[in-house]
Amino acid sequence: NYTTLPYQGMSKGYLVQIVAAENNTSLFIDGNFIKIMNEREVYLYNNKTNVSNCIRADKNISVTQLMKSGVCNGSSIG
C-alpha cells in the first residue's frame, strides 16, 4: 500500500510511475481496479488534480511520484 502526497502549489497534479515486481499483479488506485501487470511492466498514472491517491497491489510494486514541469502544470515553477 502506498499513499501519494500532492505537491504544494501544483494545482494540475503529478505523475505516478508504478512498476510490478511479479507477473499477474493486480493494481488498484483509490480502490478501483486498474489492470493486471506483469514483471517489470510500467504503468504511468497521470493525476490531473492535486489530491492524494491510495495505490495498492496484491504483489510487490515500486511507486515513484514525479513532479510535472512548470510548463505542464501551468505555472513558472517546476
PDB file of N, CA and C in Angstrom:
ATOM      1  N   ASN A   1       0.840  -1.186   0.000  1.00  0.00           N
ATOM      2  CA  ASN A   1       0.000   0.000   0.000  1.00  0.00           C
ATOM      3  C   ASN A   1       0.880   1.243   0.000  1.00  0.00           C
ATOM      4  N   TYR A   2       0.506   2.197  -0.832  1.00  0.00           N
ATOM      5  CA  TYR A   2       1.208   3.471  -0.912  1.00  0.00           C
ATOM      6  C   TYR A   2       0.176   4.595  -0.912  1.00  0.00           C
ATOM      7  N   THR A   3       0.549   5.723  -0.346  1.00  0.00           N
ATOM      8  CA  THR A   3      -0.270   6.927  -0.413  1.00  0.00           C
ATOM      9  C   THR A   3       0.583   8.042  -0.978  1.00  0.00           C
ATOM     10  N   THR A   4       0.099   8.693  -2.025  1.00  0.00           N
ATOM     11  CA  THR A   4       0.826   9.827  -2.597  1.00  0.00           C
ATOM     12  C   THR A   4       0.416  11.096  -1.862  1.00  0.00           C
ATOM     13  N   LEU A   5       1.292  12.074  -1.878  1.00  0.00           N
ATOM     14  CA  LEU A   5       1.007  13.377  -1.284  1.00  0.00           C
ATOM     15  C   LEU A   5       1.182  14.444  -2.354  1.00  0.00           C
ATOM     16  N   PRO A   6       0.189  15.313  -2.534  1.00  0.00           N
ATOM     17  CA  PRO A   6       0.293  16.347  -3.563  1.00  0.00           C
ATOM     18  C   PRO A   6       1.434  17.316  -3.274  1.00  0.00           C
ATOM     19  N   TYR A   7       1.975  17.876  -4.340  1.00  0.00           N
ATOM     20  CA  TYR A   7       2.990  18.911  -4.202  1.00  0.00           C
ATOM     21  C   TYR A   7       2.299  20.249  -3.954  1.00  0.00           C
ATOM     22  N   GLN A   8       2.788  21.014  -3.019  1.00  0.00           N
ATOM     23  CA  GLN A   8       2.203  22.306  -2.697  1.00  0.00           C
ATOM     24  C   GLN A   8       2.300  23.247  -3.896  1.00  0.00           C
ATOM     25  N   GLY A   9       1.197  23.903  -4.209  1.00  0.00           N
ATOM     26  CA  GLY A   9       1.181  24.900  -5.270  1.00  0.00           C
ATOM     27  C   GLY A   9       1.126  24.344  -6.678  1.00  0.00           C
ATOM     28  N   MET A  10       1.033  23.037  -6.828  1.00  0.00           N
ATOM     29  CA  MET A  10       0.987  22.423  -8.159  1.00  0.00           C
ATOM     30  C   MET A  10      -0.447  21.950  -8.412  1.00  0.00           C
ATOM     31  N   SER A  11      -1.299  22.859  -8.832  1.00  0.00           N
ATOM     32  CA  SER A  11      -2.738  22.607  -8.907  1.00  0.00           C
ATOM     33  C   SER A  11      -3.166  21.614  -9.983  1.00  0.00           C
ATOM     34  N   LYS A  12      -2.306  21.340 -10.947  1.00  0.00           N
ATOM     35  CA  LYS A  12      -2.704  20.435 -12.037  1.00  0.00           C
ATOM     36  C   LYS A  12      -2.180  19.016 -11.857  1.00  0.00           C
ATOM     37  N   GLY A  13      -1.783  18.679 -10.627  1.00  0.00           N
ATOM     38  CA  GLY A  13      -1.454  17.302 -10.315  1.00  0.00           C
ATOM     39  C   GLY A  13      -0.006  16.904 -10.493  1.00  0.00           C
ATOM     40  N   TYR A  14       0.189  15.602 -10.619  1.00  0.00           N
ATOM     41  CA  TYR A  14       1.515  14.998 -10.679  1.00  0.00           C
ATOM     42  C   TYR A  14       1.416  13.646 -11.359  1.00  0.00           C
ATOM     43  N   LEU A  15       2.546  13.018 -11.611  1.00  0.00           N
ATOM     44  CA  LEU A  15       2.592  11.694 -12.235  1.00  0.00           C
ATOM     45  C   LEU A  15       3.023  10.664 -11.200  1.00  0.00           C
ATOM     46  N   VAL A  16       2.534   9.447 -11.361  1.00  0.00           N
ATOM     47  CA  VAL A  16       2.945   8.336 -10.508  1.00  0.00           C
ATOM     48  C   VAL A  16       3.365   7.187 -11.417  1.00  0.00           C
ATOM     49  N   GLN A  17       4.601   6.722 -11.249  1.00  0.00           N
ATOM     50  CA  GLN A  17       5.112   5.586 -12.018  1.00  0.00           C
ATOM     51  C   GLN A  17       5.077   4.345 -11.128  1.00  0.00           C
ATOM     52  N   ILE A  18       4.424   3.305 -11.621  1.00  0.00           N
ATOM     53  CA  ILE A  18       4.272   2.060 -10.870  1.00  0.00           C
ATOM     54  C   ILE A  18       4.920   0.939 -11.662  1.00  0.00           C
ATOM     55  N   VAL A  19       5.778   0.164 -11.007  1.00  0.00           N
ATOM     56  CA  VAL A  19       6.474  -0.951 -11.659  1.00  0.00           C
ATOM     57  C   VAL A  19       6.155  -2.226 -10.878  1.00  0.00           C
ATOM     58  N   ALA A  20       5.722  -3.251 -11.598  1.00  0.00           N
ATOM     59  CA  ALA A  20       5.407  -4.538 -10.978  1.00  0.00           C
ATOM     60  C   ALA A  20       6.670  -5.382 -10.814  1.00  0.00           C
ATOM     61  N   ALA A  21       6.763  -6.086  -9.703  1.00  0.00           N
ATOM     62  CA  ALA A  21       7.900  -6.961  -9.446  1.00  0.00           C
ATOM     63  C   ALA A  21       7.622  -8.407  -9.859  1.00  0.00           C
ATOM     64  N   GLU A  22       6.339  -8.747 -10.037  1.00  0.00           N
ATOM     65  CA  GLU A  22       5.963 -10.128 -10.356  1.00  0.00           C
ATOM     66  C   GLU A  22       4.872 -10.143 -11.417  1.00  0.00           C
ATOM     67  N   ASN A  23       4.744 -11.252 -12.100  1.00  0.00           N
ATOM     68  CA  ASN A  23       3.669 -11.447 -13.063  1.00  0.00           C
ATOM     69  C   ASN A  23       2.322 -11.519 -12.354  1.00  0.00           C
ATOM     70  N   ASN A  24       1.278 -11.175 -13.084  1.00  0.00           N
ATOM     71  CA  ASN A  24      -0.105 -11.257 -12.603  1.00  0.00           C
ATOM     72  C   ASN A  24      -0.343 -10.446 -11.335  1.00  0.00           C
ATOM     73  N   THR A  25       0.186  -9.213 -11.325  1.00  0.00           N
ATOM     74  CA  THR A  25      -0.008  -8.298 -10.199  1.00  0.00           C
ATOM     75  C   THR A  25      -1.243  -7.449 -10.466  1.00  0.00           C
ATOM     76  N   SER A  26      -2.204  -7.488  -9.557  1.00  0.00           N
ATOM     77  CA  SER A  26      -3.413  -6.668  -9.679  1.00  0.00           C
ATOM     78  C   SER A  26      -3.157  -5.298  -9.079  1.00  0.00           C
ATOM     79  N   LEU A  27      -3.399  -4.252  -9.860  1.00  0.00           N
ATOM     80  CA  LEU A  27      -3.154  -2.875  -9.437  1.00  0.00           C
ATOM     81  C   LEU A  27      -4.480  -2.162  -9.185  1.00  0.00           C
ATOM     82  N   PHE A  28      -4.540  -1.461  -8.048  1.00  0.00           N
ATOM     83  CA  PHE A  28      -5.723  -0.686  -7.674  1.00  0.00           C
ATOM     84  C   PHE A  28      -5.292   0.733  -7.318  1.00  0.00           C
ATOM     85  N   ILE A  29      -6.070   1.716  -7.757  1.00  0.00           N
ATOM     86  CA  ILE A  29      -5.846   3.107  -7.364  1.00  0.00           C
ATOM     87  C   ILE A  29      -7.152   3.617  -6.782  1.00  0.00           C
ATOM     88  N   ASP A  30      -7.082   4.089  -5.542  1.00  0.00           N
ATOM     89  CA  ASP A  30      -8.259   4.572  -4.802  1.00  0.00           C
ATOM     90  C   ASP A  30      -9.374   3.524  -4.778  1.00  0.00           C
ATOM     91  N   GLY A  31      -8.989   2.261  -4.642  1.00  0.00           N
ATOM     92  CA  GLY A  31      -9.951   1.167  -4.540  1.00  0.00           C
ATOM     93  C   GLY A  31     -10.490   0.670  -5.864  1.00  0.00           C
ATOM     94  N   ASN A  32     -10.145   1.320  -6.959  1.00  0.00           N
ATOM     95  CA  ASN A  32     -10.615   0.913  -8.285  1.00  0.00           C
ATOM     96  C   ASN A  32      -9.579   0.042  -8.974  1.00  0.00           C
ATOM     97  N   PHE A  33     -10.026  -1.092  -9.497  1.00  0.00           N
ATOM     98  CA  PHE A  33      -9.121  -1.968 -10.243  1.00  0.00           C
ATOM     99  C   PHE A  33      -8.672  -1.240 -11.505  1.00  0.00           C
ATOM    100  N   ILE A  34      -7.345  -1.231 -11.745  1.00  0.00           N
ATOM    101  CA  ILE A  34      -6.791  -0.557 -12.920  1.00  0.00           C
ATOM    102  C   ILE A  34      -6.391  -1.560 -13.990  1.00  0.00           C
ATOM    103  N   LYS A  35      -5.574  -2.547 -13.611  1.00  0.00           N
ATOM    104  CA  LYS A  35      -5.122  -3.531 -14.599  1.00  0.00           C
ATOM    105  C   LYS A  35      -4.319  -4.632 -13.929  1.00  0.00           C
ATOM    106  N   ILE A  36      -4.065  -5.706 -14.690  1.00  0.00           N
ATOM    107  CA  ILE A  36      -3.136  -6.773 -14.306  1.00  0.00           C
ATOM    108  C   ILE A  36      -1.791  -6.433 -14.937  1.00  0.00           C
ATOM    109  N   MET A  37      -0.738  -6.427 -14.128  1.00  0.00           N
ATOM    110  CA  MET A  37       0.599  -6.089 -14.625  1.00  0.00           C
ATOM    111  C   MET A  37       1.510  -7.305 -14.550  1.00  0.00           C
ATOM    112  N   ASN A  38       2.484  -7.340 -15.432  1.00  0.00           N
ATOM    113  CA  ASN A  38       3.492  -8.395 -15.417  1.00  0.00           C
ATOM    114  C   ASN A  38       4.826  -7.843 -14.917  1.00  0.00           C
ATOM    115  N   GLU A  39       5.731  -8.732 -14.596  1.00  0.00           N
ATOM    116  CA  GLU A  39       7.038  -8.361 -14.062  1.00  0.00           C
ATOM    117  C   GLU A  39       7.714  -7.307 -14.944  1.00  0.00           C
ATOM    118  N   ARG A  40       8.220  -6.251 -14.317  1.00  0.00           N
ATOM    119  CA  ARG A  40       8.922  -5.128 -14.960  1.00  0.00           C
ATOM    120  C   ARG A  40       8.017  -4.244 -15.814  1.00  0.00           C
ATOM    121  N   GLU A  41       6.727  -4.522 -15.841  1.00  0.00           N
ATOM    122  CA  GLU A  41       5.813  -3.663 -16.591  1.00  0.00           C
ATOM    123  C   GLU A  41       5.644  -2.341 -15.838  1.00  0.00           C
ATOM    124  N   VAL A  42       5.594  -1.248 -16.600  1.00  0.00           N
ATOM    125  CA  VAL A  42       5.468   0.083 -16.019  1.00  0.00           C
ATOM    126  C   VAL A  42       4.090   0.659 -16.358  1.00  0.00           C
ATOM    127  N   TYR A  43       3.450   1.228 -15.359  1.00  0.00           N
ATOM    128  CA  TYR A  43       2.186   1.934 -15.560  1.00  0.00           C
ATOM    129  C   TYR A  43       2.388   3.366 -15.090  1.00  0.00           C
ATOM    130  N   LEU A  44       2.106   4.342 -15.953  1.00  0.00           N
ATOM    131  CA  LEU A  44       2.257   5.747 -15.614  1.00  0.00           C
ATOM    132  C   LEU A  44       0.870   6.341 -15.415  1.00  0.00           C
ATOM    133  N   TYR A  45       0.595   6.769 -14.191  1.00  0.00           N
ATOM    134  CA  TYR A  45      -0.702   7.346 -13.843  1.00  0.00           C
ATOM    135  C   TYR A  45      -0.582   8.857 -13.808  1.00  0.00           C
ATOM    136  N   ASN A  46      -1.403   9.544 -14.571  1.00  0.00           N
ATOM    137  CA  ASN A  46      -1.407  10.996 -14.626  1.00  0.00           C
ATOM    138  C   ASN A  46      -2.523  11.515 -13.733  1.00  0.00           C
ATOM    139  N   ASN A  47      -2.164  11.920 -12.514  1.00  0.00           N
ATOM    140  CA  ASN A  47      -3.131  12.518 -11.610  1.00  0.00           C
ATOM    141  C   ASN A  47      -3.288  13.969 -12.031  1.00  0.00           C
ATOM    142  N   LYS A  48      -4.453  14.340 -12.515  1.00  0.00           N
ATOM    143  CA  LYS A  48      -4.665  15.680 -13.067  1.00  0.00           C
ATOM    144  C   LYS A  48      -5.180  16.680 -12.036  1.00  0.00           C
ATOM    145  N   THR A  49      -5.319  16.237 -10.795  1.00  0.00           N
ATOM    146  CA  THR A  49      -5.737  17.126  -9.719  1.00  0.00           C
ATOM    147  C   THR A  49      -4.714  17.038  -8.597  1.00  0.00           C
ATOM    148  N   ASN A  50      -4.787  17.937  -7.682  1.00  0.00           N
ATOM    149  CA  ASN A  50      -3.816  17.971  -6.600  1.00  0.00           C
ATOM    150  C   ASN A  50      -4.381  17.293  -5.356  1.00  0.00           C
ATOM    151  N   VAL A  51      -4.674  15.979  -5.471  1.00  0.00           N
ATOM    152  CA  VAL A  51      -5.208  15.205  -4.354  1.00  0.00           C
ATOM    153  C   VAL A  51      -4.338  13.966  -4.127  1.00  0.00           C
ATOM    154  N   SER A  52      -4.447  13.400  -2.935  1.00  0.00           N
ATOM    155  CA  SER A  52      -3.729  12.166  -2.612  1.00  0.00           C
ATOM    156  C   SER A  52      -4.395  10.975  -3.284  1.00  0.00           C
ATOM    157  N   ASN A  53      -3.600   9.937  -3.517  1.00  0.00           N
ATOM    158  CA  ASN A  53      -4.122   8.683  -4.047  1.00  0.00           C
ATOM    159  C   ASN A  53      -3.631   7.535  -3.187  1.00  0.00           C
ATOM    160  N   CYS A  54      -4.478   6.515  -3.057  1.00  0.00           N
ATOM    161  CA  CYS A  54      -4.091   5.272  -2.392  1.00  0.00           C
ATOM    162  C   CYS A  54      -3.807   4.252  -3.491  1.00  0.00           C
ATOM    163  N   ILE A  55      -2.578   3.760  -3.526  1.00  0.00           N
ATOM    164  CA  ILE A  55      -2.165   2.798  -4.555  1.00  0.00           C
ATOM    165  C   ILE A  55      -1.898   1.473  -3.871  1.00  0.00           C
ATOM    166  N   ARG A  56      -2.531   0.421  -4.373  1.00  0.00           N
ATOM    167  CA  ARG A  56      -2.432  -0.894  -3.739  1.00  0.00           C
ATOM    168  C   ARG A  56      -2.265  -1.968  -4.807  1.00  0.00           C
ATOM    169  N   ALA A  57      -1.553  -3.014  -4.453  1.00  0.00           N
ATOM    170  CA  ALA A  57      -1.402  -4.173  -5.339  1.00  0.00           C
ATOM    171  C   ALA A  57      -1.378  -5.429  -4.486  1.00  0.00           C
ATOM    172  N   ASP A  58      -1.694  -6.560  -5.115  1.00  0.00           N
ATOM    173  CA  ASP A  58      -1.694  -7.818  -4.372  1.00  0.00           C
ATOM    174  C   ASP A  58      -0.318  -8.477  -4.330  1.00  0.00           C
ATOM    175  N   LYS A  59       0.643  -7.916  -5.079  1.00  0.00           N
ATOM    176  CA  LYS A  59       2.032  -8.383  -5.066  1.00  0.00           C
ATOM    177  C   LYS A  59       2.941  -7.161  -5.004  1.00  0.00           C
ATOM    178  N   ASN A  60       4.235  -7.364  -4.878  1.00  0.00           N
ATOM    179  CA  ASN A  60       5.171  -6.253  -4.716  1.00  0.00           C
ATOM    180  C   ASN A  60       5.194  -5.334  -5.926  1.00  0.00           C
ATOM    181  N   ILE A  61       5.190  -4.026  -5.635  1.00  0.00           N
ATOM    182  CA  ILE A  61       5.317  -2.994  -6.658  1.00  0.00           C
ATOM    183  C   ILE A  61       6.271  -1.917  -6.151  1.00  0.00           C
ATOM    184  N   SER A  62       6.765  -1.115  -7.083  1.00  0.00           N
ATOM    185  CA  SER A  62       7.549   0.065  -6.763  1.00  0.00           C
ATOM    186  C   SER A  62       6.755   1.272  -7.240  1.00  0.00           C
ATOM    187  N   VAL A  63       6.691   2.311  -6.405  1.00  0.00           N
ATOM    188  CA  VAL A  63       5.922   3.503  -6.749  1.00  0.00           C
ATOM    189  C   VAL A  63       6.832   4.724  -6.652  1.00  0.00           C
ATOM    190  N   THR A  64       6.842   5.529  -7.712  1.00  0.00           N
ATOM    191  CA  THR A  64       7.616   6.764  -7.743  1.00  0.00           C
ATOM    192  C   THR A  64       6.687   7.908  -8.116  1.00  0.00           C
ATOM    193  N   GLN A  65       6.678   8.958  -7.302  1.00  0.00           N
ATOM    194  CA  GLN A  65       5.861  10.127  -7.586  1.00  0.00           C
ATOM    195  C   GLN A  65       6.730  11.158  -8.278  1.00  0.00           C
ATOM    196  N   LEU A  66       6.236  11.713  -9.390  1.00  0.00           N
ATOM    197  CA  LEU A  66       7.009  12.641 -10.203  1.00  0.00           C
ATOM    198  C   LEU A  66       6.298  13.988 -10.324  1.00  0.00           C
ATOM    199  N   MET A  67       7.052  15.062 -10.179  1.00  0.00           N
ATOM    200  CA  MET A  67       6.504  16.400 -10.347  1.00  0.00           C
ATOM    201  C   MET A  67       6.442  16.736 -11.828  1.00  0.00           C
ATOM    202  N   LYS A  68       5.336  17.332 -12.255  1.00  0.00           N
ATOM    203  CA  LYS A  68       5.243  17.828 -13.620  1.00  0.00           C
ATOM    204  C   LYS A  68       6.062  19.109 -13.713  1.00  0.00           C
ATOM    205  N   SER A  69       6.522  19.417 -14.902  1.00  0.00           N
ATOM    206  CA  SER A  69       7.277  20.657 -15.066  1.00  0.00           C
ATOM    207  C   SER A  69       6.346  21.848 -14.883  1.00  0.00           C
ATOM    208  N   GLY A  70       6.917  23.000 -14.676  1.00  0.00           N
ATOM    209  CA  GLY A  70       6.131  24.204 -14.530  1.00  0.00           C
ATOM    210  C   GLY A  70       5.259  24.482 -15.739  1.00  0.00           C
ATOM    211  N   VAL A  71       5.772  24.222 -16.938  1.00  0.00           N
ATOM    212  CA  VAL A  71       5.008  24.472 -18.158  1.00  0.00           C
ATOM    213  C   VAL A  71       3.775  23.570 -18.206  1.00  0.00           C
ATOM    214  N   CYS A  72       3.951  22.273 -17.908  1.00  0.00           N
ATOM    215  CA  CYS A  72       2.821  21.335 -17.919  1.00  0.00           C
ATOM    216  C   CYS A  72       1.825  21.656 -16.817  1.00  0.00           C
ATOM    217  N   ASN A  73       2.310  22.241 -15.732  1.00  0.00           N
ATOM    218  CA  ASN A  73       1.475  22.492 -14.574  1.00  0.00           C
ATOM    219  C   ASN A  73       0.862  23.889 -14.602  1.00  0.00           C
ATOM    220  N   GLY A  74       1.161  24.673 -15.623  1.00  0.00           N
ATOM    221  CA  GLY A  74       0.548  25.976 -15.755  1.00  0.00           C
ATOM    222  C   GLY A  74       1.122  27.037 -14.824  1.00  0.00           C
ATOM    223  N   SER A  75       2.344  26.841 -14.384  1.00  0.00           N
ATOM    224  CA  SER A  75       2.974  27.838 -13.526  1.00  0.00           C
ATOM    225  C   SER A  75       4.423  28.004 -13.958  1.00  0.00           C
ATOM    226  N   SER A  76       5.118  28.913 -13.319  1.00  0.00           N
ATOM    227  CA  SER A  76       6.512  29.146 -13.693  1.00  0.00           C
ATOM    228  C   SER A  76       7.485  28.336 -12.856  1.00  0.00           C
ATOM    229  N   ILE A  77       6.958  27.504 -11.932  1.00  0.00           N
ATOM    230  CA  ILE A  77       7.846  26.656 -11.122  1.00  0.00           C
ATOM    231  C   ILE A  77       7.793  25.232 -11.636  1.00  0.00           C
ATOM    232  N   GLY A  78       8.783  24.438 -11.323  1.00  0.00           N
ATOM    233  CA  GLY A  78       8.769  23.063 -11.795  1.00  0.00           C
ATOM    234  C   GLY A  78       9.705  22.189 -11.036  1.00  0.00           C
TER     235      GLY A  78
END
